[in-house]
Structures are given as C-alpha cells and as structure tokens.
Coordinates of C-alpha atoms and ligand atoms in Angstrom, one line a residue:
M646 CA -5.1 15.7 -16.9
A647 CA -2.8 14.2 -15.2
T648 CA -2.1 10.3 -15.1
I649 CA -3.8 8.9 -11.6
I650 CA -0.9 6.8 -9.6
N651 CA -3.2 3.5 -9.1
G652 CA -1.5 2.8 -5.7
K653 CA -4.3 -0.2 -5.4
E654 CA -3.6 -2.2 -8.2
L655 CA 0.5 -1.5 -7.9
A656 CA -0.3 -2.8 -4.0
Q657 CA -1.7 -5.7 -5.4
K658 CA 1.1 -6.7 -7.8
I659 CA 3.6 -5.7 -5.5
R660 CA 1.4 -8.9 -2.8
N661 CA 1.4 -11.2 -5.7
E662 CA 4.6 -10.9 -6.2
L663 CA 5.9 -12.0 -2.9
K664 CA 3.3 -14.8 -2.3
T665 CA 5.6 -16.6 -5.0
D666 CA 8.3 -15.3 -2.8
V667 CA 6.7 -16.9 0.6
E668 CA 6.2 -20.0 -0.6
N669 CA 9.6 -21.0 -1.7
L670 CA 10.9 -19.8 1.6
R671 CA 7.4 -21.9 3.5
N672 CA 9.0 -24.4 1.0
Q673 CA 12.9 -24.4 2.2
G674 CA 10.8 -24.9 6.0
I675 CA 10.7 -20.6 6.9
V676 CA 7.7 -19.2 7.9
P677 CA 7.6 -16.1 7.8
K678 CA 6.4 -13.8 10.7
L679 CA 5.6 -10.5 11.7
A680 CA 5.2 -9.8 15.2
V681 CA 3.0 -6.3 16.0
I682 CA 2.9 -4.7 19.8
M683 CA -0.3 -2.2 19.7
V684 CA -0.5 0.1 23.3
G685 CA -3.7 1.2 24.2
D686 CA -6.9 1.1 21.8
D687 CA -6.2 4.0 19.3
K688 CA -9.0 3.9 16.8
A689 CA -6.6 4.4 13.8
S690 CA -4.1 2.2 14.7
E691 CA -6.5 -0.5 15.5
I692 CA -8.3 0.1 11.2
Y693 CA -3.9 0.4 10.6
V694 CA -3.2 -3.3 12.5
R695 CA -5.7 -5.3 10.3
N696 CA -5.1 -3.6 7.4
K697 CA -1.4 -5.6 8.0
S698 CA -2.7 -8.7 9.9
R699 CA -5.2 -8.8 6.7
A700 CA -2.1 -8.5 4.1
C701 CA -0.4 -11.3 6.1
N702 CA -2.9 -14.0 6.1
E703 CA -3.4 -13.1 2.0
L704 CA 0.3 -13.6 1.3
G705 CA 0.9 -16.4 4.2
I706 CA 2.8 -14.9 6.5
E707 CA 2.3 -14.9 10.5
F708 CA 0.9 -12.4 12.8
E709 CA 0.7 -12.6 16.1
E710 CA -0.7 -9.4 18.0
F711 CA 0.2 -8.0 21.1
L712 CA -2.0 -5.9 22.5
E713 CA -1.1 -3.5 25.7
D714 CA -2.8 -2.4 28.1
K715 CA -1.9 2.0 27.5
D716 CA -1.0 2.3 31.5
I717 CA 2.1 -0.3 30.6
T718 CA 5.4 0.9 31.4
Q719 CA 8.6 1.7 29.7
K720 CA 10.4 -1.3 30.8
E721 CA 7.3 -3.5 30.7
L722 CA 7.1 -2.8 26.3
L723 CA 11.3 -3.2 26.4
D724 CA 10.9 -6.3 28.3
L725 CA 8.4 -7.6 25.5
I726 CA 10.3 -6.2 22.3
D727 CA 13.4 -7.5 24.5
E728 CA 12.1 -11.5 24.1
L729 CA 10.5 -11.1 20.5
N730 CA 14.4 -9.6 19.7
E731 CA 15.0 -13.5 21.4
R732 CA 12.0 -15.3 18.9
K733 CA 13.4 -17.3 16.8
D734 CA 10.0 -17.8 14.6
I735 CA 9.6 -13.9 14.7
H736 CA 10.6 -12.1 11.8
G737 CA 10.0 -8.8 12.0
I738 CA 8.6 -7.1 14.8
L739 CA 6.5 -2.8 14.2
L740 CA 5.8 -1.3 17.2
Q741 CA 2.3 0.8 15.8
S742 CA 2.4 4.3 17.3
P743 CA 0.9 6.4 18.5
I744 CA 1.9 4.9 21.5
P745 CA 0.5 7.2 25.4
E746 CA 2.9 9.8 25.7
H747 CA 4.8 8.5 29.6
L748 CA 6.4 5.9 26.7
N749 CA 9.6 7.0 25.3
I750 CA 8.9 5.9 21.4
R751 CA 12.7 6.4 20.5
E752 CA 13.7 4.3 22.7
A753 CA 11.5 1.7 22.0
F754 CA 12.3 2.1 18.8
S755 CA 16.0 1.7 18.7
R756 CA 15.6 -1.5 21.4
I757 CA 13.9 -3.3 18.1
S758 CA 16.7 -5.3 16.5
A759 CA 17.7 -3.5 13.5
K760 CA 17.1 -7.1 11.6
K761 CA 14.2 -7.6 12.9
D762 CA 13.3 -4.1 12.2
V763 CA 10.5 -4.1 9.4
D764 CA 9.7 -0.2 9.9
G765 CA 13.2 0.8 9.6
F766 CA 12.8 3.1 12.1
N767 CA 15.7 1.6 14.3
P768 CA 18.2 4.6 14.2
I769 CA 21.0 1.5 12.6
N770 CA 18.8 1.8 9.7
V771 CA 18.1 5.3 9.2
G772 CA 22.2 4.9 9.4
K773 CA 22.4 2.9 6.8
L774 CA 19.7 4.7 4.4
V775 CA 21.7 7.9 4.8
I776 CA 24.7 6.2 3.8
G777 CA 24.1 4.5 1.2
E778 CA 24.1 1.2 2.5
D779 CA 21.1 -2.0 2.3
A780 CA 19.0 -1.2 5.4
F781 CA 15.3 -1.7 6.0
V782 CA 13.5 1.0 4.6
S783 CA 10.7 2.5 6.6
C784 CA 7.6 1.4 4.4
T785 CA 5.7 4.9 3.3
P786 CA 8.4 6.4 1.5
Y787 CA 9.6 3.5 0.2
G788 CA 5.9 3.0 -1.4
V789 CA 6.6 6.2 -2.5
I790 CA 10.3 5.3 -4.4
K791 CA 8.2 2.1 -5.3
M792 CA 5.7 4.4 -7.1
L793 CA 7.8 6.4 -9.0
E794 CA 10.1 4.0 -10.4
E795 CA 7.3 1.4 -11.0
Y796 CA 5.6 4.3 -13.9
N797 CA 8.6 4.7 -15.1
I798 CA 9.2 8.1 -13.6
D799 CA 13.1 10.1 -13.7
I800 CA 14.7 10.6 -10.3
E801 CA 17.8 11.3 -12.0
G802 CA 18.0 15.1 -11.3
K803 CA 14.7 16.0 -10.9
R804 CA 13.8 18.7 -8.6
A805 CA 12.4 17.6 -5.9
V806 CA 10.2 19.1 -3.1
V807 CA 9.3 17.6 0.4
I808 CA 6.9 19.1 2.4
G809 CA 6.9 17.9 5.8
R810 CA 10.0 16.7 8.3
S811 CA 8.5 14.2 10.1
N812 CA 11.3 11.0 11.2
I813 CA 9.2 8.2 9.6
V814 CA 7.9 10.3 6.7
G815 CA 9.2 13.4 5.6
K816 CA 13.1 13.5 6.1
P817 CA 13.9 9.4 5.1
V818 CA 11.7 10.2 1.8
A819 CA 14.0 13.2 1.3
Q820 CA 17.1 11.0 2.3
C821 CA 15.5 8.5 -0.7
L822 CA 15.0 10.7 -3.3
L823 CA 18.3 12.0 -2.5
N824 CA 20.2 8.7 -3.1
K825 CA 18.0 8.1 -6.5
N826 CA 20.1 11.4 -7.3
A827 CA 17.3 14.1 -7.1
T828 CA 18.2 17.4 -5.8
V829 CA 16.2 17.7 -2.8
T830 CA 14.1 20.9 -0.8
I831 CA 12.8 20.2 2.6
C832 CA 9.9 22.3 3.4
H833 CA 8.1 22.9 7.2
S834 CA 5.9 25.1 9.2
K835 CA 9.6 27.8 9.0
T836 CA 10.1 27.5 5.8
K837 CA 9.3 31.0 4.4
H838 CA 7.8 31.6 0.9
I839 CA 7.1 27.8 0.6
Q840 CA 4.6 28.6 -2.8
E841 CA 7.6 29.9 -4.3
I842 CA 9.5 26.8 -3.3
V843 CA 6.8 24.3 -4.3
K844 CA 6.6 25.6 -7.6
E845 CA 9.8 24.9 -8.9
A846 CA 9.3 21.9 -7.9
D847 CA 9.2 18.6 -10.7
I848 CA 8.2 16.1 -8.0
I849 CA 6.0 17.4 -5.2
I850 CA 5.9 14.9 -2.3
A851 CA 3.1 16.1 0.8
A852 CA 3.5 14.6 4.2
V853 CA 1.7 17.7 6.1
G854 CA -1.2 16.3 7.6
K855 CA -3.4 19.3 6.2
P856 CA -6.4 18.3 3.7
K857 CA -6.3 20.4 0.3
F858 CA -2.7 22.5 1.9
V859 CA -0.9 21.8 -2.3
T860 CA -2.8 23.9 -4.3
E861 CA -3.3 24.3 -8.0
N862 CA -1.5 27.8 -7.6
M863 CA 1.9 25.8 -6.0
V864 CA 2.6 23.7 -9.0
K865 CA 4.7 23.6 -11.7
E866 CA 3.0 22.5 -15.2
G867 CA 4.0 19.1 -15.3
A868 CA 4.9 18.6 -11.8
V869 CA 4.3 14.4 -10.9
V870 CA 2.2 15.4 -7.7
I871 CA 2.4 12.0 -4.7
D872 CA 0.1 12.7 -1.4
V873 CA 0.7 11.5 1.2
G874 CA -1.5 12.7 3.7
I875 CA -4.4 11.2 5.0
N876 CA -6.8 13.5 6.7
R877 CA -10.8 13.4 7.2
N878 CA -13.2 16.1 5.8
E879 CA -16.1 18.0 7.7
E880 CA -18.2 14.5 6.1
G881 CA -15.7 11.8 7.5
K882 CA -14.3 11.7 4.5
L883 CA -10.9 11.1 3.4
I884 CA -9.0 13.3 2.0
G885 CA -5.4 14.1 1.2
D886 CA -2.8 17.1 1.8
V887 CA -3.6 17.6 -2.0
D888 CA -5.8 20.3 -3.6
F889 CA -6.9 16.2 -5.8
E890 CA -9.8 18.3 -8.2
N891 CA -7.8 21.5 -9.4
V892 CA -4.4 20.0 -9.5
E893 CA -4.9 17.1 -11.5
T894 CA -5.4 19.1 -14.3
K895 CA -1.8 20.7 -13.9
A896 CA -0.2 17.5 -12.7
S897 CA 1.4 15.4 -15.3
Y898 CA 0.8 12.6 -12.8
I899 CA -0.7 12.4 -9.5
T900 CA -1.8 9.7 -6.5
P901 CA -5.7 9.9 -4.8
V902 CA -6.3 9.9 -1.3
P903 CA -7.8 6.7 -0.7
G904 CA -6.2 4.1 -3.1
G905 CA -2.7 5.9 -3.2
V906 CA 0.1 6.1 -0.8
G907 CA -1.8 3.6 1.5
P908 CA -2.1 0.5 0.2
M909 CA 1.6 0.8 -1.0
T910 CA 2.9 1.0 2.8
V911 CA 1.2 -2.1 3.6
A912 CA 3.0 -3.5 0.0
M913 CA 6.3 -2.8 1.5
L914 CA 6.0 -4.1 4.7
M915 CA 4.9 -7.5 3.3
N916 CA 7.4 -7.0 1.5
N917 CA 10.3 -6.2 4.2
V918 CA 9.1 -9.0 6.4
V919 CA 9.7 -11.5 3.8
K920 CA 13.4 -9.4 3.4
A921 CA 13.8 -10.2 7.0
A922 CA 12.7 -13.8 6.2
K923 CA 15.7 -14.5 4.0
Q924 CA 18.2 -13.4 5.8
Ligands
NAP1330 P1 3.9 15.1 11.7 O1 5.0 13.9 12.5 O2 2.5 16.1 11.7 O3 4.7 16.1 10.4 C1 3.7 17.1 9.3 C2 5.2 17.5 9.1 O4 4.2 19.3 8.2 C3 6.2 18.9 9.8 O5 7.5 18.6 9.1 C4 5.5 19.9 10.2 O6 6.9 21.0 10.2 C5 5.4 20.1 8.2 N1 4.1 21.4 8.3 C6 3.1 21.3 9.5 N2 2.3 22.1 9.4 C7 3.1 23.0 8.1 C8 2.9 23.9 7.0 N3 1.8 25.3 7.7 N4 4.0 24.3 5.9 C9 5.1 23.4 5.9 N5 4.8 23.0 6.6 C10 4.4 22.4 7.7 O7 3.3 14.2 10.1 P2 3.9 12.9 9.0 O8 3.8 11.4 10.6 O9 5.0 12.7 8.3 O10 2.7 12.1 8.6 C11 2.0 13.1 7.7 C12 0.7 12.6 6.9 O11 1.0 11.8 5.9 C13 -0.2 13.2 8.0 O12 -1.4 13.5 7.4 C14 -0.3 11.3 8.2 O13 -1.7 10.8 8.1 C15 0.1 10.9 6.4 N6 0.8 9.5 6.9 C16 0.3 8.6 6.4 C17 0.5 7.4 5.8 C18 0.1 6.8 4.7 O14 0.4 5.5 4.7 N7 -0.2 7.1 3.2 C19 1.9 6.9 6.6 C20 2.5 8.1 7.7 C21 1.4 9.0 7.7 P3 7.3 21.3 12.0 O15 8.7 19.7 11.4 O16 7.9 22.2 11.1 O17 6.4 20.9 13.1

C-alpha cells in the first residue's frame, strides 16, 4: 500500500513558514501584495481566485482583484498590465486563465514584468528555468517538486514520465525534473505505446485532464505517482487523472485528489509573491 502524500498538510506547513517571512517584511515596511486579473466570469476561475485571496489573507499578503469585463480589448488588458507593472505597491501579478478567446493570452503573459511574474509564464522566466537560472517557476510544477523533496523522494537518476505537455504543467514539470537530474520522458496525445513507456517510470506525473487515465496496469510496482489532474465525475465529485483505488496498491507514494497537488499550487504562489516582495 502506498504512502499517501498529504498536500493539504504540506501546503499548511509551507504557509506557516511564509507567515514568518511576511512578518519580517512588514517589520521592514514592505507589505507584499498580489494583483489578480480575472477576465469574464468563469466559475472554476472564481473558486481558484477565492482560494488565492484566502491564502493571501491568512499570510498577511495584500490582495487586489481586477475583475474585467469579458469584452475587454487586448489593448485595454495590456494597458492594465502596464499600469500594474509600474505600481510600486504591487509585487506579484497574476492573470487568471482561461481568458476569452478573442484575447491573446501569450502576449498578455509576456507583458507581465518578469520581476512580478509570480506564475512563471513570462518567456524570460521559462527560459531561465530551461538554462537553470534562478526564476519564478510556475506554481503547479514547483508544488510537485516540493512534494517530492519534502517526502525525501529521490529524483536524481530516476526515470520520470510526464503525461501531458502543456506550457503550464507538463513542460515545466518535465524541465524541473530534468534540472533535478531525472531522466525524463514526456508523453502526449500522439505518443505511441504510452502504457509501456509509463510502466518503466520510477516517477509518474499525470497532467492529462482525463479521469482514471493512469490505470494499475500502467504502473510499475513501487512507482511514485503524482496526480495533477482535476476532473469531475458524473456525481460532480473532484477526481484526478489516476485510478487512485487500484494504483494505490502498487505505488510506493501517491497523491490524492483533492488534497494533493491543488493546495501545493496555492502555497507555491504565496512563496513566489514573498520572493518577489523580498527582491
Ligand atoms: P491541457 O493543456 O489540456 O493539456 C493536457 C495534455 O494532456 C496535453 O499535452 C495533451 O496532449 C495530453 N493528452 C490528452 N489526451 C491524451 C491522451 N489520450 N494520451 C496522452 N496524452 C494526452 O491541460 P493542463 O492545463 O496541462 O492540465 C492538465 C490537468 O491538470 C487538468 O485536469 C487540469 O485541470 C489540471 N491542473 C491542475 C492544477 C492543480 O493545481 N492541481 C493546475 C493546473 C492544471 P497534446 O499536447 O498532444 O494535446
């Protein structure tokens, strides 16, 4: 039976440590502040933004929300980002995705100053991650690595397989694992023989967005299984990409959904805001 990695507990521990950092900053007259831009009224985004705002409140980080109309133009969005880049009281800027399709999200992410890019989506931070320089690492991949480290799971020399190659999860998590000296394979929708490839993995990162995609027969005995997926089943219950009940019996470590990677993502965002304020 696998050890269940408790993301909720770990995230709380990280937030407690950050609270002290925030207090120290405040004593020096620096009040860390996060600005969140949300465009339109995506229901899931509203929940994510609420969680981020709560975490800020708990830590003493100021939070300012910019709720923009779904019809905002690209120019208006870029002007808002420029304004926030200029503001001295704001240390971190986050553009909540998704945004309406008429807007160019890549251009918007690139416009956020690399120094305030707490989500790590500006190409400067992505590039720094690739060449191994200090960067803002995007929060979900960062949370995944932090979990492995906190549970003393060896990464160096291990065979890691990442399922998914999105710019926000799959690619950066693969890069983080490579930076930690794992041998990394990235699988995606065009990958052939995915089952055999995943079965060779010591560490499996599932970031597909498909319920129960990773089944017991794809998992090597003793593998570490990290489930990034967030899906809803027919009853509306949150489930991951991994068939948890069956994979749990084969894995050495496994993350649950909910209570795994999700809370870590928010904790690492707080970490990045504190880092930006320190800089
Ligand atoms: P995404 O942009 O939709 O990417 C999904 C990836 O899975 C793509 O690379 C896609 O391949 C691949 N894929 C789809 N079907 C596949 C198949 N049959 N076989 C192999 N690969 C397949 O999703 P994302 O933004 O990376 O998110 C992935 C999941 O993580 C979602 O459930 C999302 O809700 C969740 N998520 C969770 C957190 C958190 O904090 N826990 C944060 C972000 C995302 P192609 O590139 O070939 O299309």
